């Protein structure tokens, strides 16, 4: 499977996030999955991709040309895809992935997660979106989704298009189930 991992390009204060990024990279490589990600070698992006590469995995970095040529050339990946913009990067990741995993991250990560959720809700996609909710990182986001649902802005069933787990092991189990087509996202 091609698995897109959304996460921050910054180094987190919580070392649990860094350890989980490495574990996820290793698990994806060992499971013979292709990792697609935002192309940076910094922060959690660098941790997940670096570990996947160290473990012999196939890593596809998707990087906008707005970054300097030196930065683009410095990325350690199996394959580097250059796109014109951040929006095109997101489109490429969504189009070329079978499932999505979000580690902790910033506004860009939230944007990517939301884009996948909207596409699933509109039935343009039927692909798993998994939040790795380490140490309750995504609890405020999940609470906001409940507030939006209660206010009538999120359609009933949309919450089932999002899978929330607390460990990398649970991510891998969900991906295995998705690979066997046993996860139905759209009600």
PDB file of N, CA, C and O in Angstrom, residues 6 100 107 172:
ATOM      1  N   UNK A   6       1.111  12.452   7.241  1.00  0.00           N
ATOM      2  CA  UNK A   6       1.053  13.886   7.461  1.00  0.00           C
ATOM      3  C   UNK A   6       1.648  14.154   8.842  1.00  0.00           C
ATOM      4  O   UNK A   6       1.248  13.518   9.825  1.00  0.00           O
ATOM      5  N   UNK A 100      -4.049   7.185   4.838  1.00  0.00           N
ATOM      6  CA  UNK A 100      -3.384   8.353   5.394  1.00  0.00           C
ATOM      7  C   UNK A 100      -3.226   8.190   6.896  1.00  0.00           C
ATOM      8  O   UNK A 100      -4.140   7.721   7.567  1.00  0.00           O
ATOM      9  N   UNK A 107      -0.464  23.490  11.487  1.00  0.00           N
ATOM     10  CA  UNK A 107      -1.594  23.900  10.663  1.00  0.00           C
ATOM     11  C   UNK A 107      -1.613  23.148   9.340  1.00  0.00           C
ATOM     12  O   UNK A 107      -2.672  22.758   8.849  1.00  0.00           O
ATOM     13  N   UNK A 172      -0.943   0.145  12.336  1.00  0.00           N
ATOM     14  CA  UNK A 172      -0.577  -0.965  11.448  1.00  0.00           C
ATOM     15  C   UNK A 172      -1.738  -1.950  11.319  1.00  0.00           C
ATOM     16  O   UNK A 172      -2.025  -2.443  10.227  1.00  0.00           O
TER      17      UNK A 172
END
